[in-house]
């Protein structure tokens, strides 16, 4: 049922904007999920295959994580009580940071409530007014917001274009401190930052290098150790941001790097100082996720083999799936209304895969973003492919 808004002279413009979004096919209808987040979920009372969660390893509903969270609640309760710098930090949080540092072969780690907060904490703590940030044009919104909060000058360079970055650095003569910031995996296209080349530029010019590996955490590198491990750049990338909301199946932000930077973030990272920490069940579940990843790379291997199969079959069917080199599959559909209609029809056929349009991706580049998961069975993938084929033919996309 369409909502009838009650507005007045101060709020009518919002209703007008919402009506315009609906007219352009850009209004985001958020589906209600009536089950645990897994390979199969329940939407509107129907069981459907879930092809759009960031639950890469199927850990969001994993029995071991659930048990760990329950055990921790019995021992530690639920909440951290206050911000860590005021009420003290639980040894559980300290343990998670230590385990993550070991897992990632980093000197030290600090955790935040989310990956978004990790960026809002880190960037303004490292650069400010009079400093310069070189930022990939397609960086995630949380990096963009962190850059804006810092009040440093933001110089955007062309996406993944190291020559363009070099030119921008050469053209920028007035600066205090400098930092290069890039996504590790670009979440809308599934391509990867050229981190070894970025490291060379950063090293030559003595500029800090920061990578946000939200979609590489648990996915790239040996046993899911992330993009720094993938390129064997340990100790060379200054700051590696990550999240435990995707492959780890829980929630929480990570910053890994040199001890001096991590200690500084405990003093100056505003979401650390002014917002309470991750809750007990979150931390305990993340610790269990680290255990699982350290014990075996089985889930990571299954994720990649599912993704390879799905991508190959989609190409054979004739879909344009962009230039992804990760388990993210952008199914390019052009205009937003086509993508929305495609998504609706997929759902009718038992496949949940959301359409993504402007402003998350540029206008005219709407898509369905398929997220592969280790939780999918071969049968799930085949059913999803059959649904894509049928809707693709019906809408004249293939
Ligand atoms: C590159 C990047 N950074 C940060 C985030 C935010 O992570 P979180 O959900 O933990 O806040 C995302 C999530 O979409 C992301 O893709």
Tab-separated table of C-alpha atoms in Angstrom, residues 20-357:
chain	number	residue	atom	x	y	z
A	20	UNK	CA	10.164	12.011	-7.840
A	21	UNK	CA	12.335	9.053	-6.801
A	22	UNK	CA	9.373	6.728	-7.303
A	23	UNK	CA	8.652	8.202	-10.731
A	24	UNK	CA	12.284	7.666	-11.821
A	25	UNK	CA	12.366	4.083	-10.518
A	26	UNK	CA	14.976	5.118	-7.935
A	27	UNK	CA	12.931	4.639	-4.769
A	28	UNK	CA	14.543	1.979	-2.635
A	29	UNK	CA	11.915	-0.445	-1.318
A	30	UNK	CA	13.472	-2.334	1.557
A	31	UNK	CA	12.237	-5.902	1.738
A	32	UNK	CA	11.461	-7.392	5.134
A	33	UNK	CA	13.263	-10.668	5.753
A	34	UNK	CA	11.327	-13.000	8.052
A	35	UNK	CA	14.095	-15.498	8.746
A	36	UNK	CA	17.788	-15.754	9.604
A	37	UNK	CA	20.177	-14.389	6.957
A	38	UNK	CA	21.340	-17.429	5.004
A	39	UNK	CA	21.432	-18.980	1.529
A	40	UNK	CA	17.648	-19.338	1.781
A	41	UNK	CA	15.508	-16.683	3.423
A	42	UNK	CA	11.802	-15.959	3.855
A	43	UNK	CA	10.329	-12.842	2.218
A	44	UNK	CA	6.583	-12.164	2.255
A	45	UNK	CA	6.074	-15.654	3.634
A	46	UNK	CA	7.936	-17.275	0.689
A	47	UNK	CA	11.205	-19.209	0.812
A	48	UNK	CA	13.623	-17.731	-1.723
A	49	UNK	CA	17.297	-18.127	-2.647
A	50	UNK	CA	19.262	-15.199	-1.284
A	51	UNK	CA	21.654	-13.823	-3.901
A	52	UNK	CA	22.356	-10.385	-2.472
A	53	UNK	CA	23.704	-10.606	1.068
A	54	UNK	CA	27.367	-9.920	1.814
A	55	UNK	CA	27.333	-13.165	3.780
A	56	UNK	CA	30.236	-14.488	1.684
A	57	UNK	CA	31.126	-17.425	3.901
A	58	UNK	CA	27.680	-18.264	5.254
A	59	UNK	CA	28.734	-17.304	8.780
A	60	UNK	CA	25.756	-15.028	9.543
A	61	UNK	CA	23.716	-18.015	10.732
A	62	UNK	CA	26.531	-20.428	11.527
A	63	UNK	CA	25.915	-22.733	14.511
A	64	UNK	CA	29.401	-22.142	15.933
A	65	UNK	CA	29.012	-18.344	15.888
A	66	UNK	CA	25.570	-18.580	17.448
A	67	UNK	CA	26.829	-20.849	20.236
A	68	UNK	CA	29.810	-18.571	20.894
A	69	UNK	CA	27.509	-15.547	21.181
A	70	UNK	CA	25.185	-17.352	23.594
A	71	UNK	CA	28.055	-18.555	25.799
A	72	UNK	CA	29.530	-15.046	25.891
A	73	UNK	CA	26.207	-13.493	26.908
A	74	UNK	CA	26.057	-15.856	29.900
A	75	UNK	CA	29.512	-14.771	31.017
A	76	UNK	CA	29.700	-11.122	29.977
A	77	UNK	CA	26.134	-9.885	29.534
A	78	UNK	CA	25.141	-7.917	26.445
A	79	UNK	CA	26.429	-4.374	26.282
A	80	UNK	CA	29.797	-2.720	26.899
A	81	UNK	CA	28.206	-0.145	29.237
A	82	UNK	CA	29.861	2.965	27.839
A	83	UNK	CA	32.600	4.043	25.496
A	84	UNK	CA	35.783	2.073	26.071
A	85	UNK	CA	37.920	5.035	27.074
A	86	UNK	CA	35.512	5.937	29.881
A	87	UNK	CA	34.198	2.708	31.425
A	88	UNK	CA	37.174	0.512	30.588
A	89	UNK	CA	37.403	-2.045	27.833
A	90	UNK	CA	36.369	-5.677	28.278
A	91	UNK	CA	39.122	-8.220	27.853
A	92	UNK	CA	36.902	-9.817	25.190
A	93	UNK	CA	37.379	-6.780	22.926
A	94	UNK	CA	41.118	-6.750	23.602
A	95	UNK	CA	41.276	-10.449	22.759
A	96	UNK	CA	39.485	-9.909	19.445
A	97	UNK	CA	41.929	-7.162	18.465
A	98	UNK	CA	44.893	-9.370	19.352
A	99	UNK	CA	43.494	-12.349	17.427
A	100	UNK	CA	42.711	-10.204	14.366
A	101	UNK	CA	46.232	-8.753	14.372
A	102	UNK	CA	47.704	-12.267	14.463
A	103	UNK	CA	45.308	-13.496	11.770
A	104	UNK	CA	46.153	-10.611	9.460
A	105	UNK	CA	49.888	-10.549	10.304
A	106	UNK	CA	49.536	-6.898	11.301
A	107	UNK	CA	51.378	-5.141	14.117
A	108	UNK	CA	48.125	-4.095	15.791
A	109	UNK	CA	44.356	-3.819	15.333
A	110	UNK	CA	41.643	-1.575	16.740
A	111	UNK	CA	37.954	-2.416	16.336
A	112	UNK	CA	35.007	-0.085	15.827
A	113	UNK	CA	31.240	-0.536	15.812
A	114	UNK	CA	31.193	-0.793	12.002
A	115	UNK	CA	33.347	-0.427	8.919
A	116	UNK	CA	31.647	2.902	8.252
A	117	UNK	CA	32.738	4.155	11.675
A	118	UNK	CA	36.254	2.825	11.129
A	119	UNK	CA	36.619	5.211	8.182
A	120	UNK	CA	35.002	8.123	10.032
A	121	UNK	CA	37.471	7.530	12.879
A	122	UNK	CA	40.634	6.942	10.919
A	123	UNK	CA	40.736	9.581	8.189
A	124	UNK	CA	40.113	12.682	10.363
A	125	UNK	CA	42.600	11.346	12.939
A	126	UNK	CA	45.359	11.272	10.314
A	127	UNK	CA	44.745	14.357	8.178
A	128	UNK	CA	43.105	17.738	8.715
A	129	UNK	CA	42.917	21.269	7.363
A	130	UNK	CA	45.905	22.055	5.137
A	131	UNK	CA	46.547	18.351	4.370
A	132	UNK	CA	45.738	16.473	1.155
A	133	UNK	CA	43.860	13.229	0.498
A	134	UNK	CA	44.264	11.458	-2.854
A	135	UNK	CA	41.070	9.438	-3.149
A	136	UNK	CA	39.977	6.968	-5.850
A	137	UNK	CA	37.007	8.439	-7.689
A	138	UNK	CA	34.860	5.363	-6.905
A	139	UNK	CA	35.653	5.061	-3.208
A	140	UNK	CA	32.896	3.953	-0.843
A	141	UNK	CA	30.578	6.527	0.754
A	142	UNK	CA	32.141	5.989	4.191
A	143	UNK	CA	35.572	6.965	2.838
A	144	UNK	CA	34.073	10.019	1.149
A	145	UNK	CA	32.353	11.046	4.383
A	146	UNK	CA	35.534	10.427	6.406
A	147	UNK	CA	37.454	12.617	3.951
A	148	UNK	CA	34.870	15.403	4.221
A	149	UNK	CA	34.877	15.257	8.015
A	150	UNK	CA	38.646	15.645	8.070
A	151	UNK	CA	38.480	19.058	6.302
A	152	UNK	CA	41.595	18.134	4.314
A	153	UNK	CA	41.697	18.968	0.592
A	154	UNK	CA	40.296	16.032	-1.377
A	155	UNK	CA	41.917	15.289	-4.741
A	156	UNK	CA	40.017	12.547	-6.576
A	157	UNK	CA	42.026	10.478	-9.073
A	158	UNK	CA	40.574	8.392	-11.902
A	159	UNK	CA	39.406	4.977	-10.845
A	160	UNK	CA	42.330	2.548	-10.420
A	161	UNK	CA	44.465	4.813	-12.651
A	162	UNK	CA	47.942	5.022	-11.128
A	163	UNK	CA	49.276	7.350	-13.883
A	164	UNK	CA	46.464	9.759	-13.166
A	165	UNK	CA	47.279	9.558	-9.445
A	166	UNK	CA	50.924	10.380	-10.209
A	167	UNK	CA	49.792	13.422	-12.237
A	168	UNK	CA	47.510	14.608	-9.440
A	169	UNK	CA	50.346	14.285	-6.919
A	170	UNK	CA	52.689	16.256	-9.204
A	171	UNK	CA	50.071	19.003	-9.646
A	172	UNK	CA	49.482	19.346	-5.894
A	173	UNK	CA	52.291	21.498	-4.590
A	174	UNK	CA	50.738	22.986	-1.460
A	175	UNK	CA	50.246	20.432	1.266
A	176	UNK	CA	50.942	19.453	4.837
A	177	UNK	CA	50.480	15.721	5.375
A	178	UNK	CA	49.332	13.470	2.525
A	179	UNK	CA	47.434	10.183	2.287
A	180	UNK	CA	46.299	7.961	-0.587
A	181	UNK	CA	43.010	6.160	0.096
A	182	UNK	CA	41.415	3.413	-1.957
A	183	UNK	CA	38.790	0.716	-1.638
A	184	UNK	CA	40.400	-2.733	-1.807
A	185	UNK	CA	37.525	-4.417	-3.617
A	186	UNK	CA	35.141	-1.955	-5.280
A	187	UNK	CA	31.805	-3.195	-4.049
A	188	UNK	CA	29.618	-2.252	-6.995
A	189	UNK	CA	31.874	-3.657	-9.753
A	190	UNK	CA	33.918	-6.319	-7.971
A	191	UNK	CA	37.257	-5.063	-9.315
A	192	UNK	CA	40.365	-4.699	-7.117
A	193	UNK	CA	42.667	-1.747	-6.430
A	194	UNK	CA	46.185	-2.028	-7.968
A	195	UNK	CA	47.681	-2.042	-4.482
A	196	UNK	CA	51.310	-2.943	-5.375
A	197	UNK	CA	51.483	0.021	-7.804
A	198	UNK	CA	49.792	2.324	-5.294
A	199	UNK	CA	52.341	1.211	-2.718
A	200	UNK	CA	55.198	2.132	-5.102
A	201	UNK	CA	53.737	5.626	-5.579
A	202	UNK	CA	53.188	6.047	-1.838
A	203	UNK	CA	56.733	4.874	-1.096
A	204	UNK	CA	58.381	7.117	-3.727
A	205	UNK	CA	56.525	10.208	-2.495
A	206	UNK	CA	56.495	9.278	1.210
A	207	UNK	CA	52.707	9.414	1.379
A	208	UNK	CA	50.575	7.374	3.805
A	209	UNK	CA	48.647	4.557	2.094
A	210	UNK	CA	45.249	3.387	3.329
A	211	UNK	CA	43.085	0.619	1.838
A	212	UNK	CA	39.503	-0.171	2.830
A	213	UNK	CA	39.181	-3.904	2.380
A	214	UNK	CA	35.560	-4.318	3.520
A	215	UNK	CA	34.742	-6.751	0.688
A	216	UNK	CA	38.161	-8.445	0.722
A	217	UNK	CA	38.110	-9.355	4.413
A	218	UNK	CA	37.477	-13.117	4.624
A	219	UNK	CA	37.479	-13.300	0.805
A	220	UNK	CA	40.902	-12.339	-0.582
A	221	UNK	CA	44.318	-13.508	0.581
A	222	UNK	CA	45.369	-16.800	2.144
A	223	UNK	CA	42.370	-18.207	4.028
A	224	UNK	CA	40.575	-14.853	3.717
A	225	UNK	CA	43.289	-12.713	5.332
A	226	UNK	CA	42.457	-9.765	3.079
A	227	UNK	CA	43.955	-7.704	0.269
A	228	UNK	CA	47.272	-6.904	1.983
A	229	UNK	CA	47.890	-10.630	2.311
A	230	UNK	CA	46.646	-11.223	-1.263
A	231	UNK	CA	49.408	-8.946	-2.596
A	232	UNK	CA	51.903	-9.885	0.126
A	233	UNK	CA	52.262	-6.267	1.203
A	234	UNK	CA	52.507	-6.883	4.950
A	235	UNK	CA	54.109	-3.950	6.727
A	236	UNK	CA	53.970	-1.842	3.546
A	237	UNK	CA	50.373	-0.635	3.515
A	238	UNK	CA	50.066	1.781	6.443
A	239	UNK	CA	46.373	1.323	7.205
A	240	UNK	CA	44.073	-1.564	6.298
A	241	UNK	CA	40.425	-0.969	7.173
A	242	UNK	CA	38.026	-3.890	7.198
A	243	UNK	CA	34.617	-4.970	8.384
A	244	UNK	CA	33.172	-7.954	10.182
A	245	UNK	CA	29.690	-7.281	8.762
A	246	UNK	CA	30.292	-9.127	5.511
A	247	UNK	CA	32.353	-12.345	5.292
A	248	UNK	CA	32.572	-12.585	9.091
A	249	UNK	CA	28.768	-12.589	9.194
A	250	UNK	CA	28.477	-10.301	12.231
A	251	UNK	CA	29.116	-6.554	12.542
A	252	UNK	CA	32.089	-4.387	13.497
A	253	UNK	CA	34.915	-2.403	11.900
A	254	UNK	CA	38.622	-3.241	11.866
A	255	UNK	CA	41.674	-1.048	11.414
A	256	UNK	CA	44.944	-2.965	11.111
A	257	UNK	CA	48.337	-1.324	10.871
A	258	UNK	CA	51.382	-0.118	12.691
A	259	UNK	CA	51.149	0.038	16.481
A	260	UNK	CA	51.787	3.785	16.474
A	261	UNK	CA	48.772	4.427	14.217
A	262	UNK	CA	46.483	2.107	16.180
A	263	UNK	CA	47.515	3.727	19.491
A	264	UNK	CA	46.827	7.154	17.977
A	265	UNK	CA	43.325	6.030	16.900
A	266	UNK	CA	42.594	5.040	20.516
A	267	UNK	CA	43.358	8.683	21.425
A	268	UNK	CA	41.841	10.506	18.471
A	269	UNK	CA	39.366	8.248	16.643
A	270	UNK	CA	36.109	10.013	17.448
A	271	UNK	CA	33.716	7.026	17.025
A	272	UNK	CA	36.028	5.153	19.439
A	273	UNK	CA	36.010	7.981	21.983
A	274	UNK	CA	32.389	9.057	21.700
A	275	UNK	CA	30.376	5.937	20.852
A	276	UNK	CA	30.043	2.625	22.689
A	277	UNK	CA	31.895	-0.452	21.500
A	278	UNK	CA	30.638	-3.575	19.718
A	279	UNK	CA	28.294	-5.632	21.895
A	280	UNK	CA	29.409	-8.825	23.656
A	281	UNK	CA	27.641	-11.285	21.308
A	282	UNK	CA	29.128	-9.471	18.294
A	283	UNK	CA	32.657	-9.741	19.654
A	284	UNK	CA	32.296	-13.379	20.699
A	285	UNK	CA	30.850	-14.341	17.305
A	286	UNK	CA	33.706	-12.515	15.518
A	287	UNK	CA	36.256	-14.377	17.648
A	288	UNK	CA	34.626	-17.641	16.584
A	289	UNK	CA	34.750	-16.517	12.930
A	290	UNK	CA	38.510	-15.962	13.295
A	291	UNK	CA	38.817	-19.470	14.785
A	292	UNK	CA	36.926	-20.971	11.847
A	293	UNK	CA	39.071	-19.149	9.283
A	294	UNK	CA	42.299	-20.084	11.059
A	295	UNK	CA	41.298	-23.755	11.237
A	296	UNK	CA	40.468	-24.233	7.561
A	297	UNK	CA	40.214	-22.432	4.229
A	298	UNK	CA	37.330	-24.671	3.168
A	299	UNK	CA	34.689	-21.908	3.213
A	300	UNK	CA	36.862	-19.454	1.290
A	301	UNK	CA	37.639	-22.103	-1.334
A	302	UNK	CA	33.952	-22.977	-1.702
A	303	UNK	CA	33.032	-19.294	-2.067
A	304	UNK	CA	35.479	-18.886	-4.957
A	305	UNK	CA	34.444	-22.069	-6.711
A	306	UNK	CA	30.745	-21.079	-6.454
A	307	UNK	CA	31.585	-17.618	-7.790
A	308	UNK	CA	33.672	-18.973	-10.684
A	309	UNK	CA	30.871	-21.330	-11.722
A	310	UNK	CA	28.152	-18.656	-11.478
A	311	UNK	CA	30.134	-16.042	-13.390
A	312	UNK	CA	31.077	-18.438	-16.166
A	313	UNK	CA	27.467	-19.573	-16.617
A	314	UNK	CA	26.162	-15.980	-16.632
A	315	UNK	CA	28.661	-15.075	-19.368
A	316	UNK	CA	27.624	-18.122	-21.386
A	317	UNK	CA	23.989	-17.011	-21.080
A	318	UNK	CA	25.025	-13.692	-22.622
A	319	UNK	CA	24.782	-11.338	-19.633
A	320	UNK	CA	27.126	-8.370	-19.322
A	321	UNK	CA	28.734	-8.933	-15.902
A	322	UNK	CA	31.317	-6.149	-16.096
A	323	UNK	CA	34.913	-6.669	-15.051
A	324	UNK	CA	34.579	-8.351	-11.664
A	325	UNK	CA	37.516	-10.424	-10.425
A	326	UNK	CA	35.843	-11.279	-7.105
A	327	UNK	CA	32.675	-13.104	-5.987
A	328	UNK	CA	30.690	-9.876	-6.613
A	329	UNK	CA	28.749	-10.141	-9.902
A	330	UNK	CA	27.275	-6.924	-11.318
A	331	UNK	CA	24.607	-7.855	-13.860
A	332	UNK	CA	24.541	-4.688	-15.942
A	333	UNK	CA	21.032	-3.617	-17.011
A	334	UNK	CA	21.296	0.089	-17.857
A	335	UNK	CA	18.286	2.065	-16.702
A	336	UNK	CA	17.009	1.793	-13.129
A	337	UNK	CA	13.401	0.803	-13.983
A	338	UNK	CA	14.677	-2.196	-16.006
A	339	UNK	CA	16.816	-3.318	-13.069
A	340	UNK	CA	13.900	-2.921	-10.665
A	341	UNK	CA	11.570	-4.881	-12.929
A	342	UNK	CA	14.229	-7.582	-13.347
A	343	UNK	CA	14.578	-7.866	-9.574
A	344	UNK	CA	10.776	-8.087	-9.075
A	345	UNK	CA	10.493	-10.859	-11.645
A	346	UNK	CA	13.397	-12.770	-10.120
A	347	UNK	CA	11.650	-12.657	-6.760
A	348	UNK	CA	8.484	-14.088	-8.338
A	349	UNK	CA	10.694	-16.979	-9.468
A	350	UNK	CA	12.109	-17.499	-5.978
A	351	UNK	CA	15.387	-15.565	-6.280
A	352	UNK	CA	16.130	-12.503	-4.137
A	353	UNK	CA	18.607	-10.155	-5.843
A	354	UNK	CA	18.138	-6.428	-5.379
A	355	UNK	CA	18.422	-3.803	-8.094
A	356	UNK	CA	20.995	-1.082	-7.474
A	357	UNK	CA	20.638	2.332	-9.080
